Coordinates of C-alpha atoms in Angstrom, one line a residue:
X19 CA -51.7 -115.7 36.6
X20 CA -51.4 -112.7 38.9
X21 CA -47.8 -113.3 38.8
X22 CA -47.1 -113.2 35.0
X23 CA -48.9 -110.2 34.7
X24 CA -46.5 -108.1 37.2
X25 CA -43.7 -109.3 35.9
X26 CA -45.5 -108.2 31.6
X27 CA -46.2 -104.9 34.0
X28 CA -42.8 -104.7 35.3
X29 CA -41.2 -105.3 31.4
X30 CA -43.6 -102.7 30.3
X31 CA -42.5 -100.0 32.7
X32 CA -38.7 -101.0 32.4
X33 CA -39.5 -100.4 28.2
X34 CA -40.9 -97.2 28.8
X35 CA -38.2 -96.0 30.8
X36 CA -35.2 -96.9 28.4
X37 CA -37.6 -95.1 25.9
X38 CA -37.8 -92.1 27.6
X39 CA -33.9 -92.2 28.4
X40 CA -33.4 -92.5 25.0
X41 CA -35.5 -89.8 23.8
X42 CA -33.7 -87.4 26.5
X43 CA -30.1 -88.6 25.3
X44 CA -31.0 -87.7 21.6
X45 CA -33.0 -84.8 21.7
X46 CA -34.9 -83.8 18.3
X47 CA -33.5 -84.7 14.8
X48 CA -30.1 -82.9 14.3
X49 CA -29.8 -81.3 10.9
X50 CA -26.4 -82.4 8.8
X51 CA -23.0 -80.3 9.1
X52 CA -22.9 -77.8 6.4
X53 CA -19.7 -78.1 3.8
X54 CA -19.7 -74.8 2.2
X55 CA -15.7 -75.9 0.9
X56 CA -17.8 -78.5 -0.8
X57 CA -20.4 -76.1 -1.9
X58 CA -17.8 -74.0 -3.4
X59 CA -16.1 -76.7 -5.4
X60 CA -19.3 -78.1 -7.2
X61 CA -19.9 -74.9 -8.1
X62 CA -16.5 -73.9 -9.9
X63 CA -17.3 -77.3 -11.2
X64 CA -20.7 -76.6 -13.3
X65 CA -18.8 -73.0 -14.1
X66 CA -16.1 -75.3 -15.8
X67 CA -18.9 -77.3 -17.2
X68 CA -20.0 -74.2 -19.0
X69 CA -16.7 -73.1 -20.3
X70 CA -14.1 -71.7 -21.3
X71 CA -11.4 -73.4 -20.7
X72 CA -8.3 -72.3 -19.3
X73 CA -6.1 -70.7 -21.5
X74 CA -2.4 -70.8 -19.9
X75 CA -1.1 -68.6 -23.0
X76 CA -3.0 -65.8 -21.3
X77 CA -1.6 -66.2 -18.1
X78 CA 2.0 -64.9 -18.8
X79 CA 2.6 -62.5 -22.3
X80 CA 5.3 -60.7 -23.6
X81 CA 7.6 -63.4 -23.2
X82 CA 9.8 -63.8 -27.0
X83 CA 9.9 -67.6 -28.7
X84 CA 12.9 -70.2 -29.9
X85 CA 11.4 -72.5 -32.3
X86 CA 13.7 -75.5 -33.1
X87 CA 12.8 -77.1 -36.0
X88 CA 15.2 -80.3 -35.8
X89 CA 14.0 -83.6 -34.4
X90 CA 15.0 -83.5 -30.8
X91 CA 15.1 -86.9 -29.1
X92 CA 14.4 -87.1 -25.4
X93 CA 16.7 -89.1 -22.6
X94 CA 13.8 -91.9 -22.8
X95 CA 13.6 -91.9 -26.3
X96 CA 10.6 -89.6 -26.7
X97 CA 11.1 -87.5 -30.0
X98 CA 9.9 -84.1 -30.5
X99 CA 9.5 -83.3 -34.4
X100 CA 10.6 -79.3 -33.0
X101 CA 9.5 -77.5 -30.1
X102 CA 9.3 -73.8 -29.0
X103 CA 11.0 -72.2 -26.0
X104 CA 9.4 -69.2 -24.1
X105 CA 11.9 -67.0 -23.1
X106 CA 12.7 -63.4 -21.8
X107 CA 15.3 -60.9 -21.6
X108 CA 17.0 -57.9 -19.4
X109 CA 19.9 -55.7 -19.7
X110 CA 21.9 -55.3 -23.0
X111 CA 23.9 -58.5 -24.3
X112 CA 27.7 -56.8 -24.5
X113 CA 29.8 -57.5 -28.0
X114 CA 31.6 -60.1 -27.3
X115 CA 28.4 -61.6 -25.7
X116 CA 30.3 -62.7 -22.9
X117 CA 27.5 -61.2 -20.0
X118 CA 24.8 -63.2 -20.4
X119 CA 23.3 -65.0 -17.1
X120 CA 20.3 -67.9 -17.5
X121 CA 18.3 -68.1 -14.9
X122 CA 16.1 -71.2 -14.4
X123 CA 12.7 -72.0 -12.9
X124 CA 11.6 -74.1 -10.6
X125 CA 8.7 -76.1 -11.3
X126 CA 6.0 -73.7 -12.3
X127 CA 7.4 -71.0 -13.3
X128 CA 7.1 -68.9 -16.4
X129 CA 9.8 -66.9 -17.9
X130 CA 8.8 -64.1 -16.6
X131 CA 11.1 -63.5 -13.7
X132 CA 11.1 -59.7 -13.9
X133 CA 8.8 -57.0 -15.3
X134 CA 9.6 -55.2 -18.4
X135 CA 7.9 -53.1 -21.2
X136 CA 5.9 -56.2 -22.8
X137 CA 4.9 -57.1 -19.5
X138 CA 4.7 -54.8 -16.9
X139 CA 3.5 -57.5 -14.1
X140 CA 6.1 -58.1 -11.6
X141 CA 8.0 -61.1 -12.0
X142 CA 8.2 -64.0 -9.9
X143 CA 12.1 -62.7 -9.0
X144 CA 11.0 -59.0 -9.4
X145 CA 13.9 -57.8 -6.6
X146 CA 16.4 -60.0 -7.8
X147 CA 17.0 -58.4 -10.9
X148 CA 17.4 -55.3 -12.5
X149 CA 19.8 -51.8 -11.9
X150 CA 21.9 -52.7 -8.8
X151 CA 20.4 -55.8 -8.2
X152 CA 21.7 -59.4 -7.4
X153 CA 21.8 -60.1 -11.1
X154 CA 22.4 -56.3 -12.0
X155 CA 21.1 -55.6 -15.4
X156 CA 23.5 -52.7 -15.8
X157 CA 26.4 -55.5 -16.0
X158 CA 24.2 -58.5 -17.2
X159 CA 22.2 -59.6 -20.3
X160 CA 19.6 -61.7 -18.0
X161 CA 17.3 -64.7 -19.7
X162 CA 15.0 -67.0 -18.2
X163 CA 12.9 -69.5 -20.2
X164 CA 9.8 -71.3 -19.7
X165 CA 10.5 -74.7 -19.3
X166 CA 10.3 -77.5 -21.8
X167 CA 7.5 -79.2 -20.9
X168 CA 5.5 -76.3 -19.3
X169 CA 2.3 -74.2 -20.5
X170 CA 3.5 -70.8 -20.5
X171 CA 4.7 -70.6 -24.1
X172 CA 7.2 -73.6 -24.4
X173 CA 6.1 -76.6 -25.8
X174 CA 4.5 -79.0 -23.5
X175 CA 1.5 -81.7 -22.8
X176 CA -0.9 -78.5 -23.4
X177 CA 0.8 -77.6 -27.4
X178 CA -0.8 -78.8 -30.1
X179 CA 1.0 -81.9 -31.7
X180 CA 2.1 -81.0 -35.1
X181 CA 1.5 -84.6 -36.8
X182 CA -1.9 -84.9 -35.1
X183 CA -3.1 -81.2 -34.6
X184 CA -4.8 -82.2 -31.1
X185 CA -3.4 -81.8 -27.4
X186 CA 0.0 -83.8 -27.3
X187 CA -1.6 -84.2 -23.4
X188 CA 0.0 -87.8 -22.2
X189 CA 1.2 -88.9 -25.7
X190 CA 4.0 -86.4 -24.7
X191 CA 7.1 -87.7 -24.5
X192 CA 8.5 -88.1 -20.9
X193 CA 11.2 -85.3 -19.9
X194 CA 14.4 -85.2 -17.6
X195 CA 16.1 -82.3 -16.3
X196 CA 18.7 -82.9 -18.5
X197 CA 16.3 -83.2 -21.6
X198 CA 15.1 -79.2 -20.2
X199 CA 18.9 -78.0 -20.2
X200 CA 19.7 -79.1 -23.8
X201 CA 16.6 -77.5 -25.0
X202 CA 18.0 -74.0 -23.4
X203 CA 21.5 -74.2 -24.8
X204 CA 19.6 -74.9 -28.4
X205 CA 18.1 -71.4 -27.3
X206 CA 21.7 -69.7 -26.3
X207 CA 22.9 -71.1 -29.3
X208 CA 19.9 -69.2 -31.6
X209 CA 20.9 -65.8 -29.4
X210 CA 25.0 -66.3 -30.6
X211 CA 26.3 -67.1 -26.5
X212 CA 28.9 -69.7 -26.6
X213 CA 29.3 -69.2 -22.4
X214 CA 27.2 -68.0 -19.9
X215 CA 29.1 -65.6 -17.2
X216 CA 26.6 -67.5 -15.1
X217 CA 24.2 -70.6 -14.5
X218 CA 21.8 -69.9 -11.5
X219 CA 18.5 -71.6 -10.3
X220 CA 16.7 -72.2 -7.4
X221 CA 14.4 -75.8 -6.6
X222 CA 14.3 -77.4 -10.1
X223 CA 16.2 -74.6 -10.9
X224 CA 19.0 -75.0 -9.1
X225 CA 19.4 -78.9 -10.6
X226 CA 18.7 -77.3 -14.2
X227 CA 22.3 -75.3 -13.0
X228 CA 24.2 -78.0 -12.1
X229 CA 23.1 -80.2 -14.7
X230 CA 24.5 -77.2 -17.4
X231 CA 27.6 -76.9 -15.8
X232 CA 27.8 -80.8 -15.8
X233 CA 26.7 -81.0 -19.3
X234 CA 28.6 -78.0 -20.7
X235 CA 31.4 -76.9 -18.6
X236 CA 33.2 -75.1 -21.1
X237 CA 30.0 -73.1 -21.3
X238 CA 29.1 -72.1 -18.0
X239 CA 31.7 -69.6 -16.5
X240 CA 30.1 -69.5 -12.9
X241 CA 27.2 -71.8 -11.1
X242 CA 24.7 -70.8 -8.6
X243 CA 22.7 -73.7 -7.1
X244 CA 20.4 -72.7 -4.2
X245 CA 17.8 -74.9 -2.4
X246 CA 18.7 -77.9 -4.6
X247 CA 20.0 -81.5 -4.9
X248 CA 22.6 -83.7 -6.7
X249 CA 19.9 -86.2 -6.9
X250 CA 16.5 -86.8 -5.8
X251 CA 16.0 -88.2 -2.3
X252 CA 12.8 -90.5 -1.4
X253 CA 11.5 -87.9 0.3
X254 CA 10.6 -85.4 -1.8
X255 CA 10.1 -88.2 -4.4
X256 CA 6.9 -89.5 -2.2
X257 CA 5.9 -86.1 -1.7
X258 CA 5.5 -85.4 -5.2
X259 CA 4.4 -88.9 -5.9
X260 CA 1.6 -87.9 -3.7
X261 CA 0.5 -84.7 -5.1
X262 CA 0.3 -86.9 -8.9
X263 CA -1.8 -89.7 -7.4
X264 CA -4.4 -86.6 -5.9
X265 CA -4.5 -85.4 -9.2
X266 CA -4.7 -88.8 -11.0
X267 CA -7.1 -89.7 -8.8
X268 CA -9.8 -86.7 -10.1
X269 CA -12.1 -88.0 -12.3
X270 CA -12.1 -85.3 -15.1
X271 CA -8.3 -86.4 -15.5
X272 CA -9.4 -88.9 -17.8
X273 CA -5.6 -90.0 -18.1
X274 CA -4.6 -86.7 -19.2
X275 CA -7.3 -85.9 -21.9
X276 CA -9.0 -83.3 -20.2
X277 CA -8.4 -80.2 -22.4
X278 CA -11.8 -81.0 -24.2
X279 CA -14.0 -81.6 -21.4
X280 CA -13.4 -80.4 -17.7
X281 CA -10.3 -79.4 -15.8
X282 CA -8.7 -81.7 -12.8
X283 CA -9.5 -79.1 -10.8
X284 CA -10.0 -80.9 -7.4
X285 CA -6.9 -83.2 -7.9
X286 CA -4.9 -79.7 -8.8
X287 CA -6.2 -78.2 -5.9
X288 CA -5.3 -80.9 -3.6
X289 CA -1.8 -81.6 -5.0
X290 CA -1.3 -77.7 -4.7
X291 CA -2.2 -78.0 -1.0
X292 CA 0.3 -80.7 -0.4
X293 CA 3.2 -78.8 -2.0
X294 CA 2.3 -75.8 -0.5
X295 CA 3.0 -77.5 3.0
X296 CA 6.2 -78.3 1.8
X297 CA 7.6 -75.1 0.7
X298 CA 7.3 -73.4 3.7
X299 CA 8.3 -73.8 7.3
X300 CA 6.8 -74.7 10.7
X301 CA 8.6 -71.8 12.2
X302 CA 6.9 -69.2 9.9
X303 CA 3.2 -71.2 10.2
X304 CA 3.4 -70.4 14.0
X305 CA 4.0 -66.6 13.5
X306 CA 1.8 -66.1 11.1
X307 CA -1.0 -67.9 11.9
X308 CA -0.3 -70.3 15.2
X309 CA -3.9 -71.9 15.9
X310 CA -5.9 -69.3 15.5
X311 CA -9.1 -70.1 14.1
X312 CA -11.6 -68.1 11.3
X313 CA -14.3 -67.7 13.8
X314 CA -13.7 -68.4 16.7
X315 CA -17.4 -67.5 18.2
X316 CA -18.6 -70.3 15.6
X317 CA -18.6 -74.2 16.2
X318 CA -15.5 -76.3 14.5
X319 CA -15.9 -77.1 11.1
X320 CA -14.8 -79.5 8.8
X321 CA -14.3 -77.3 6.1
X322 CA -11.2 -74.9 6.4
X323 CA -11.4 -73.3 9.9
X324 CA -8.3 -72.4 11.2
X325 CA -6.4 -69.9 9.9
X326 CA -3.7 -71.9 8.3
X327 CA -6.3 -73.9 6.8
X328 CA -7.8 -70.7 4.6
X329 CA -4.2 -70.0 3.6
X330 CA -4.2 -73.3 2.4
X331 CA -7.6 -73.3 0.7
X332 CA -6.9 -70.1 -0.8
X333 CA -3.4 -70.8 -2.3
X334 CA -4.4 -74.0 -4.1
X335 CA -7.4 -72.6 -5.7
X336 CA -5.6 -69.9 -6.8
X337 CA -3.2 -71.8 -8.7
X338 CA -5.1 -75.4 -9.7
X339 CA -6.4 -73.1 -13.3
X340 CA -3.5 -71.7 -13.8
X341 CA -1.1 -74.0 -14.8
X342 CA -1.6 -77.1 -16.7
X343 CA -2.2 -80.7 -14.7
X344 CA -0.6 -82.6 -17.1
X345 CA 2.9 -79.9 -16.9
X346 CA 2.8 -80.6 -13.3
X347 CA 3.4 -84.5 -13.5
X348 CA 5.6 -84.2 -16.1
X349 CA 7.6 -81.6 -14.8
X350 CA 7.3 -83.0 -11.0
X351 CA 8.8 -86.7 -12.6
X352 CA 11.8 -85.1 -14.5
X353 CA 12.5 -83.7 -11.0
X354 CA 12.2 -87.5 -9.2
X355 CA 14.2 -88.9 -11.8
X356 CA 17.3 -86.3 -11.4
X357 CA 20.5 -87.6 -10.7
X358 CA 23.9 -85.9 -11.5
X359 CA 25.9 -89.6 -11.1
X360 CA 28.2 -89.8 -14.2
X361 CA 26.1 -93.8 -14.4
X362 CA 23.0 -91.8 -15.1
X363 CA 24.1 -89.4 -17.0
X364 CA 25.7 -92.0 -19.1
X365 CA 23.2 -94.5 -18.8
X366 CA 20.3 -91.5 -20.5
X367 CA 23.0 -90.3 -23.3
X368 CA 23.1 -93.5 -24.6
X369 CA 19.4 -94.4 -24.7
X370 CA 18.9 -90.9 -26.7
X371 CA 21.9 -92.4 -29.5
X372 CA 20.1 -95.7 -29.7
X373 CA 17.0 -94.0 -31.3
X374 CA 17.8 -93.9 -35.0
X375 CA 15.8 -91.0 -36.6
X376 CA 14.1 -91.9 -40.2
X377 CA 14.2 -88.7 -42.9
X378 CA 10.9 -87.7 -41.5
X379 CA 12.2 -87.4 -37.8
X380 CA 10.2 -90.6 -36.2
X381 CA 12.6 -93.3 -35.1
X382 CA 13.5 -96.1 -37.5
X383 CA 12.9 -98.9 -35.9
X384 CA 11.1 -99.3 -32.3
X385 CA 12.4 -100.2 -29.4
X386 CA 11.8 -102.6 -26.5
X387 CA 11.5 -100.3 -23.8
X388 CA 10.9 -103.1 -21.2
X389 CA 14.0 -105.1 -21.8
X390 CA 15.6 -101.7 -22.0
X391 CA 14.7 -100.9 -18.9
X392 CA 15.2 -104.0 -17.2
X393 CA 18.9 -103.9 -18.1
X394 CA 19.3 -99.9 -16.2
X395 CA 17.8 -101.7 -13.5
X396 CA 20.7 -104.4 -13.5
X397 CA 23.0 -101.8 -13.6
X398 CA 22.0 -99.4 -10.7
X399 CA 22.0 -102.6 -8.9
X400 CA 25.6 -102.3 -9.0
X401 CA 26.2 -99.5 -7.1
X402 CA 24.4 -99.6 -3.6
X403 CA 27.0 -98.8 -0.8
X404 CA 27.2 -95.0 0.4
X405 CA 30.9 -95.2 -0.9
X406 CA 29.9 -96.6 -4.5
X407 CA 27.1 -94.1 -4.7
X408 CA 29.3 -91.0 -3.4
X409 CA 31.8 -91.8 -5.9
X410 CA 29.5 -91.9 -8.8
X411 CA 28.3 -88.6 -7.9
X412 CA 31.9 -86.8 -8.3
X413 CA 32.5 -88.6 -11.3
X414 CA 29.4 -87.0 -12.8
X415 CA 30.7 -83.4 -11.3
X416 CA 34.4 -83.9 -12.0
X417 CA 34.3 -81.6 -15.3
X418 CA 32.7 -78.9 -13.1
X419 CA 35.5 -77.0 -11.9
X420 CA 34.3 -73.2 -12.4
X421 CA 33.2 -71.1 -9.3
X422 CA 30.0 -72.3 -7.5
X423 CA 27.5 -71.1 -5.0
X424 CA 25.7 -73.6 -3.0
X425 CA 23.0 -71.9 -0.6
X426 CA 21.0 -74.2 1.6
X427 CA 18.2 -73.0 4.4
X428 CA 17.8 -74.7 7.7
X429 CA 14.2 -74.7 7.8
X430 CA 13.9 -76.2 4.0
X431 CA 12.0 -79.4 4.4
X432 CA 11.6 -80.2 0.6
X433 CA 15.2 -80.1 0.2
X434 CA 16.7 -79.8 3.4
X435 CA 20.4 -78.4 4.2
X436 CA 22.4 -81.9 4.1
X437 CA 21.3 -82.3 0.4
X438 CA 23.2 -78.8 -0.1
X439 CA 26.5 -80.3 1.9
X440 CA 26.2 -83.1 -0.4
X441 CA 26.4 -80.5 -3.9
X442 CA 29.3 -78.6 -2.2
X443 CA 30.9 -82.1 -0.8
X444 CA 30.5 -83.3 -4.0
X445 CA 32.1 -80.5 -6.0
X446 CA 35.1 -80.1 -4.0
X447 CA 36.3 -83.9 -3.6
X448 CA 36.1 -83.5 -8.2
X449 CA 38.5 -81.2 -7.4
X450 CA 36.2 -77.7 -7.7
X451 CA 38.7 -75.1 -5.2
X452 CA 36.3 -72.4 -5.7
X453 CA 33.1 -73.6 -4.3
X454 CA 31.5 -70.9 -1.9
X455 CA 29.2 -73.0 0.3
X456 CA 26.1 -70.7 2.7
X457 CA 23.5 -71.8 4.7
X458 CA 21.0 -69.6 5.7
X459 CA 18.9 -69.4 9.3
X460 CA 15.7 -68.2 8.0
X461 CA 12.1 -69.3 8.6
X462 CA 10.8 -69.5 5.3
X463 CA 11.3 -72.5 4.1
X464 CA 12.0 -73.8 0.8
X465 CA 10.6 -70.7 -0.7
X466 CA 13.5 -68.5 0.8
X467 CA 14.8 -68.0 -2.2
X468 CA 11.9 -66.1 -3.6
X469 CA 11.4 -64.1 -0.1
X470 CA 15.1 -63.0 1.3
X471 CA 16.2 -60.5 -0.8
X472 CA 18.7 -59.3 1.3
X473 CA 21.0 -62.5 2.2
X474 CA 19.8 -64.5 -0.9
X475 CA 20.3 -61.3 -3.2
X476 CA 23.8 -60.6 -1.1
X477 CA 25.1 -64.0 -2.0
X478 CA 24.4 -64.1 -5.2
X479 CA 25.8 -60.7 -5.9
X480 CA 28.9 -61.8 -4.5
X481 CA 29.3 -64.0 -6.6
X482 CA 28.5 -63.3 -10.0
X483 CA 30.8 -60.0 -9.3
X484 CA 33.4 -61.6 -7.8
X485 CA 36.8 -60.8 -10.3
X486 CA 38.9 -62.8 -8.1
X487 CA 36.6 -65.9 -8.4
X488 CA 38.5 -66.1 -12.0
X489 CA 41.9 -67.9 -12.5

């Protein structure tokens, strides 16, 4: 009896101990983190509850408008009962209209490239252009169009739908870049230019290029391509896949019919944040920001602490309301699905003829886009070694013979230098003699193009002035 009862004692003191341990190792209650990132973005989200809307219209003006009022029928078969093309203009178009340079966008950008009387703003290639300038406005009649597909004036997912008078949002056909080039040479051929002096674009831009002098060699006098690709390559494809399935993946998407209800703003912001990473460089990060922190005196957070973490924060809510989710993933695919090969190119020409147009501009008769497509993918199948592939990308640059530029930037991630080898390789083994190939050691990335005015702007100058460039 005695016995039993030491050894309940003993249990009883060995309890209290592990209690009090305990009680030492966790200390009073702890009160939850704080998320004021969190805070922040439940609050833009009852403001977007309460309205209004976005209105991308507003975010560029002063930009002129093409309207095409003939069916136009996509790659894939889409049709367009018309569209509108935002577009504006510098310099003075000569007499024998022979002057005129198109500049092209990349993803998201407007047409306005450069300030002007309507809109005194500075353009997204303010230095570029103008008196003296790489595309000198004293020699050159400069245009630069919204993109179709975009919100900043041309038709796209955010345009009212003529037939239906709501949001064409995902009923929108789906674009390639070659779809966006024929919609700007309906434009030249509104403003009376048979050839441009020059085709030059940067990113997207810079496949929007090629893909005119591909398309319409006899109307492109020179080609400028910087930052670029021949084709897509997986990476950048799963980068951009990525930033889709963020904004896909925001509730208020609501498969692209959004425009009466609340904005993707989250899944914007987040794809932003994950494009942002890619346009810049490492190299640039560490100078600028290395791993310094907001506050350093102050615990870690979870929300954005360092400094490169603000910059990201900041940038992506910046843009995610001003350009329209359903733009980006159109836009974003056209670029994954670009691909100079003379198969593709082939390949899309045909699907458009298939589609036979009624008198009202709908298509005649519909078409089984499965077994369509399971027949394109019989075909690439065809062509899979490097040789095969390398080959098919000459054919589909063997009419482009005029002078080109490629510029490429060593610390471009998104579309890194060998992808600029492969658009000079590519033009000189058609047979191109004149191609002027440049790759440039700076630290900013993919967005070089926007930032080095001085060996961008040099190159460029070069080039379009060039009177020995000319047979």
């Amino acid at each position: 009896m005695l016995r039993t009862l030491a050894t309940a004692g003993r249990q009883l003191a060995t309890r209290s101990r592990v209690h009090a341990l305990r009680h030492m190792a966790t200390g009073p209650p702890k009160s939850a983190m704080s998320f004021p990132c969190i805070d922040r973005l439940e609050t833009r989200q009852r403001d977007l509850l309460a309205g209004p809307e976005p209105t991308y219209d507003k975010v560029v003006t002063g930009y002129s408008t093409y309207t095409h009022h003939a069916p136009f029928v996509c790659d894939h078969m889409g049709i367009l009962n018309g569209f509108n093309i935002a577009y504006e203009s510098w310099g003075t178009l000569n007499v024998d209209k022979s002057n005129a340079i198109l500049v092209h966008t990349g993803l998201s950008g407007s047409s306005h490239a450069h300030s002007h009387e309507r809109n005194a703003n500075p353009g997204w290639w303010e230095k570029f252009i103008g008196p003296g300038r790489a595309l000198d406005t004293d020699k050159f009649f400069v245009v630069c169009t919204n993109v179709l597909g975009g919100c900043y004036g041309s038709t796209g997912p955010s345009s009212i739908d003529p037939q239906t008078g709501e949001r064409f949002a995902t009923t929108f056909p789906l674009l390639t870049v070659n779809d966006i080039v024929r919609a700007q040479f309906h434009l030249l051929d509104h403003l009376g230019i048979q050839k441009l002096h020059a085709s030059v674009g940067a990113s997207m831009g810079g496949m929007q290029s090629l893909c005119a002098a591909a398309l319409h060699p006899e109307r492109v006098g020179r080609l400028v391509s910087i930052s670029a690709c021949a084709r897509s390559h997986p990476y950048s494809i799963a980068l951009r896949f990525a930033q889709r399935q963020a904004l896909m993946s925001d509730p208020n998407f609501n498969r692209g019919f959004y425009y009466d209800s609340v904005q993707p703003h989250v899944g914007m912001k987040l794809a932003r944040a994950v494009a942002t990473v890619t346009y810049r460089s490492g190299p640039e990060w560490e100078l600028r920001f290395g791993r310094r922190r907001r506050a350093p005196e102050l615990p870690p957070a979870l929300c954005p602490d360092f400094l490169i973490e603000t910059y990201l924060d900041h940038q992506s809510e910046r843009f995610c309301l001003q350009y329209d989710a359903n733009s980006l993933l159109y836009v974003s695919k056209a670029m994954d699905m670009f691909d100079i090969s003379r198969s593709v190119t082939d390949r899309l020409a045909r699907q458009r003829e298939s589609v036979v147009l009624d008198g009202s501009g709908s298509a005649a008769a519909p078409v089984c886009l499965n077994e369509r497509e399971q027949l394109d993918a019989g075909e690439a199948s065809s062509v899979e070694t490097d040789e095969e592939i390398l080959d098919d990308l000459v054919s589909g640059v063997r009419n482009v013979l005029q002078p080109a530029l490629v510029l490429g930037v060593q610390s471009d991630i998104l579309f890194p230098v060998k992808q600029q080898r492969e658009i000079a390789d590519i033009l000189r083994k058609a047979g191109n003699e004149r191609v002027t190939y440049y790759e440039l050691d700076a630290m900013y990335g993919h967005d070089t193009f926007l930032i080095d005015v001085v060996n961008v702007g040099a190159a460029i100058k070069g080039h379009l002035e060039n009177e020995h460039l000319i047979k």
